[in-house]
């Protein structure tokens, strides 16, 4: 009889980007519910403060702290990690989740500004955050980095070619960093959500034709909710996934099957 490994995050220090709403908020709440301290990150301090108050009230103690940061800006990411080092002193789990998709339409018409912004946040942002976190985790000899990618990184979406390219890059980044950081005790995995009901996906969900096409192609015949992605993050953050690195956990109702 082998003991089951724990899904608990008791005493873990975690950081979730894009935690003011949607999938990031659901992951942050799930982490705090399992005992973790969570640094909530997005660009808007007010929105983060509201989530932190609600998490701390539910926990009956301070589990969440809110730090505003634009993850596409290198100087802001450096300042964020200065604050993490000085206020918390360690980081066990990083969830790169904040992403941008400023353009929906034919790839031949996207301009450089939208292209560059998508890459800055989705690729360079995830990468710089991972570099900073990995430095801390290597010092500690352990850590888990979780990248929220997308099924669009596996099968590109029409009208979302550049966004899909960045999500494919996130999957490659995950696999490459898993190889480099595994020997130093740091695991790196990705989650690839399908269609999930958030502000981000409202352009797809609010368009009856696009929504129906998606639902028809999804064996579970519905879109997902943010808390249906959070369990995958809890698994990849916890001891339960201790032998898992470089994986892409698809949570899409079966859409890519
Ligand atoms: N929803 C879906 O169907 C779906 C499907 C596949 C993958 N995903 C992925 O899931 C992740 C979360 O998306 P979501 O659907 O939960 O979106 P959402 O509800 O729109 O939330 C996005 C979050 O990211 C923050 N954010 C955006 N840009 C940021 C930046 N530059 N710096 C820091 N924070 C930033 C937003 O807060 P502020 O505006 O305050 O900064 C917000 O907290 C993304 O990586 C997305 O690609 C979503």
PDB file of N, CA and C in Angstrom, residues 13 81-92 136-137 139-140:
ATOM      1  N   UNK A  13       3.804  29.431  -0.491  1.00  0.00           N
ATOM      2  CA  UNK A  13       3.714  30.825  -0.955  1.00  0.00           C
ATOM      3  C   UNK A  13       3.530  30.792  -2.462  1.00  0.00           C
ATOM      4  N   UNK A  81       9.037  41.319  -8.189  1.00  0.00           N
ATOM      5  CA  UNK A  81       9.841  40.289  -7.513  1.00  0.00           C
ATOM      6  C   UNK A  81      10.696  40.867  -6.375  1.00  0.00           C
ATOM      7  N   UNK A  82      11.076  42.163  -6.478  1.00  0.00           N
ATOM      8  CA  UNK A  82      11.720  42.813  -5.324  1.00  0.00           C
ATOM      9  C   UNK A  82      10.752  42.779  -4.143  1.00  0.00           C
ATOM     10  N   UNK A  83       9.484  43.081  -4.425  1.00  0.00           N
ATOM     11  CA  UNK A  83       8.465  43.089  -3.350  1.00  0.00           C
ATOM     12  C   UNK A  83       8.241  41.679  -2.812  1.00  0.00           C
ATOM     13  N   UNK A  84       8.221  40.675  -3.691  1.00  0.00           N
ATOM     14  CA  UNK A  84       8.035  39.283  -3.232  1.00  0.00           C
ATOM     15  C   UNK A  84       9.190  38.886  -2.321  1.00  0.00           C
ATOM     16  N   UNK A  85      10.416  39.213  -2.743  1.00  0.00           N
ATOM     17  CA  UNK A  85      11.591  38.853  -1.912  1.00  0.00           C
ATOM     18  C   UNK A  85      11.535  39.557  -0.562  1.00  0.00           C
ATOM     19  N   UNK A  86      11.217  40.870  -0.574  1.00  0.00           N
ATOM     20  CA  UNK A  86      11.279  41.597   0.704  1.00  0.00           C
ATOM     21  C   UNK A  86      10.080  41.275   1.595  1.00  0.00           C
ATOM     22  N   UNK A  87       8.897  41.063   1.011  1.00  0.00           N
ATOM     23  CA  UNK A  87       7.709  40.860   1.870  1.00  0.00           C
ATOM     24  C   UNK A  87       7.475  39.404   2.239  1.00  0.00           C
ATOM     25  N   UNK A  88       7.887  38.464   1.355  1.00  0.00           N
ATOM     26  CA  UNK A  88       7.582  37.045   1.601  1.00  0.00           C
ATOM     27  C   UNK A  88       8.837  36.179   1.726  1.00  0.00           C
ATOM     28  N   UNK A  89       9.911  36.575   1.031  1.00  0.00           N
ATOM     29  CA  UNK A  89      11.181  35.876   1.184  1.00  0.00           C
ATOM     30  C   UNK A  89      11.305  34.573   0.420  1.00  0.00           C
ATOM     31  N   UNK A  90      10.208  34.098  -0.153  1.00  0.00           N
ATOM     32  CA  UNK A  90      10.289  32.860  -0.929  1.00  0.00           C
ATOM     33  C   UNK A  90       9.098  32.793  -1.891  1.00  0.00           C
ATOM     34  N   UNK A  91       9.162  31.851  -2.839  1.00  0.00           N
ATOM     35  CA  UNK A  91       8.021  31.616  -3.734  1.00  0.00           C
ATOM     36  C   UNK A  91       8.016  30.132  -4.102  1.00  0.00           C
ATOM     37  N   UNK A  92       6.945  29.444  -3.742  1.00  0.00           N
ATOM     38  CA  UNK A  92       6.848  28.008  -4.028  1.00  0.00           C
ATOM     39  C   UNK A  92       6.155  27.733  -5.360  1.00  0.00           C
ATOM     40  N   UNK A 136      14.493  32.346  -7.615  1.00  0.00           N
ATOM     41  CA  UNK A 136      14.111  32.105  -6.214  1.00  0.00           C
ATOM     42  C   UNK A 136      13.975  30.611  -5.932  1.00  0.00           C
ATOM     43  N   UNK A 137      13.327  29.902  -6.840  1.00  0.00           N
ATOM     44  CA  UNK A 137      13.048  28.476  -6.625  1.00  0.00           C
ATOM     45  C   UNK A 137      14.335  27.652  -6.627  1.00  0.00           C
ATOM     46  N   UNK A 139      17.240  28.761  -5.628  1.00  0.00           N
ATOM     47  CA  UNK A 139      17.836  29.003  -4.285  1.00  0.00           C
ATOM     48  C   UNK A 139      17.193  28.094  -3.250  1.00  0.00           C
ATOM     49  N   UNK A 140      15.876  27.878  -3.376  1.00  0.00           N
ATOM     50  CA  UNK A 140      15.142  27.045  -2.409  1.00  0.00           C
ATOM     51  C   UNK A 140      15.320  25.553  -2.679  1.00  0.00           C
TER      52      UNK A 140
END
